[in-house]
Amino acid sequence: MKALVVSQHDVAPRVETLPIPDVSVNKIRLKIEACGLNFADLLMVKGTYQDTPALPFTLGMEVAGTIDAVGEGVTHLHPGQRVAVFGGQGGLADYGVFDADRAVVLPDGMSAVDAAAFQVAYGTSHVALSHRARLQPGETLLVLGAAGGVGLTAVEIGKLMGARVVACARGTDKLAVAQHAGADHLIDATTQDIRAEMKALGGADVVYDPVGGDQFTAAFRSCRPEARILTIGFASGDVPQIKANHLLVKNLTVHGLYWGGYLGFRPEVVTDSLAQLFAWYSDGRLKPHVSHALPLDRANEGLDLLRTRKSTGKVVITI
């Protein structure tokens, strides 16, 4: 089979030919149809992600496809079922072996591309906004990086949860994508002052930040008393430092969110969230935005789209 393999950190992964893996106890083997790319994939290539596998490894965190075989101990799944899996690695290949308890059976009519774009982005935003920040109807939600993989889903879910959503992104084209997803107000990070714009809107009750850097600082200063700030990631490459006395003055709360971490200590948070998200998808209330769907031999091009911020929503590799 073909697989995109990272053999050395900070070197572009290469498509290699590997044996098709054998299925083992409590595992399923998936004939992969699509794999969603994530910013974490870039960090894995660099070797700086918190869950970077040992070298060499096959890249690709979230996949969708058809079960090809099941291992001993797997009774709730069977060959022929279409599922999505967050495996953390191994997704950019023709076949992959994954933990059976991480597989989610796809709703009828859900395409492999939609499924591969779904779990990490929507899961991150839903757990962040619902479980961590406890976003309430009528509150003002400021979303930074609002046209990116997770940011766009935060706009969509925030609107579903009844918030007034302010989308911040770079340029009119990206802001148009966020507006289409339901944003009530738009801030162009390239030309407008985030703090001034938010002050005119009365400030933020919740900040969703996958960017960090100067945008975090501006959003932090835009918070209303008792606001909650969600640190999702640092796409800017700048991890902000927070002064505790500033938290004290406004009674602010900062929440860290690593979605995959819940699988290790409270997996029910993820499974309950995904059940709600797939129900919303089946009801037509969520629609993944995929700006690029590319074949496996163009996977590095897809990674470059993330690196240079030229994509909106998700980039998906079709297998």
Coordinates of N, CA and C in Angstrom, one line a residue, residues 3 9 13 18 33 47 63 79 91 93 110 117 144 150 157 175 180 182 192 202 227 241 247 252 255-256 280 313:
A3 N 1.7 5.1 1.5 CA 1.5 5.8 2.8 C 2.5 7.0 2.8
H9 N 12.5 14.5 11.1 CA 11.8 15.8 11.4 C 12.3 16.9 10.6
P13 N 7.5 14.9 4.4 CA 7.2 13.5 4.3 C 7.1 13.0 2.8
L18 N 4.4 0.4 1.7 CA 4.5 -0.4 2.9 C 3.6 -1.6 2.8
E33 N -10.6 6.1 2.8 CA -11.1 6.9 1.6 C -10.7 8.4 1.6
G47 N 8.3 17.7 14.7 CA 8.7 17.0 16.0 C 8.3 17.8 17.2
V63 N -9.6 10.1 9.9 CA -9.8 9.4 8.6 C -11.3 9.0 8.5
P79 N -17.1 -5.8 9.1 CA -16.6 -5.4 7.7 C -17.7 -4.8 6.9
G91 N -3.2 8.0 9.0 CA -4.4 8.2 8.2 C -4.1 8.4 6.7
A93 N -2.8 7.0 4.1 CA -2.4 5.7 3.6 C -3.6 5.0 3.0
M110 N -23.5 10.7 4.6 CA -22.3 11.5 4.9 C -21.2 11.0 4.0
A117 N -13.3 15.6 7.5 CA -13.2 17.0 7.9 C -13.9 17.3 9.2
L144 N -11.1 34.2 16.8 CA -9.9 34.5 16.1 C -9.6 33.4 15.1
V150 N -10.4 25.0 12.6 CA -11.3 25.0 13.8 C -12.0 26.3 14.0
I157 N -20.8 26.6 15.3 CA -21.4 26.1 16.5 C -21.8 27.2 17.5
L175 N -13.2 36.5 5.5 CA -14.3 37.0 6.2 C -15.6 36.6 5.6
H180 N -20.7 33.5 5.8 CA -21.5 32.5 5.3 C -21.8 31.4 6.4
G182 N -22.3 32.0 9.5 CA -23.2 32.6 10.5 C -22.7 33.7 11.3
Q192 N -8.1 46.3 10.7 CA -8.8 46.9 11.7 C -8.2 46.6 13.1
G202 N -19.2 46.3 22.6 CA -19.5 46.0 24.1 C -18.6 45.0 24.7
A227 N -15.3 37.2 31.6 CA -15.2 36.6 30.3 C -14.3 35.3 30.5
Q241 N 2.1 35.3 26.8 CA 2.3 35.2 28.3 C 1.2 36.0 28.9
L247 N -5.9 39.0 35.0 CA -7.0 38.1 35.2 C -7.8 38.5 36.5
L252 N -11.3 37.3 35.1 CA -11.3 36.5 33.8 C -10.8 35.0 34.1
H255 N -9.1 29.1 29.8 CA -9.3 27.6 29.6 C -8.3 27.1 28.6
G256 N -7.5 26.1 28.9 CA -6.8 25.4 27.9 C -7.6 24.3 27.3
W280 N -26.5 16.8 14.8 CA -26.7 18.1 14.1 C -26.4 18.0 12.6
G313 N -11.5 26.7 6.1 CA -12.0 25.5 6.6 C -11.0 24.4 6.6

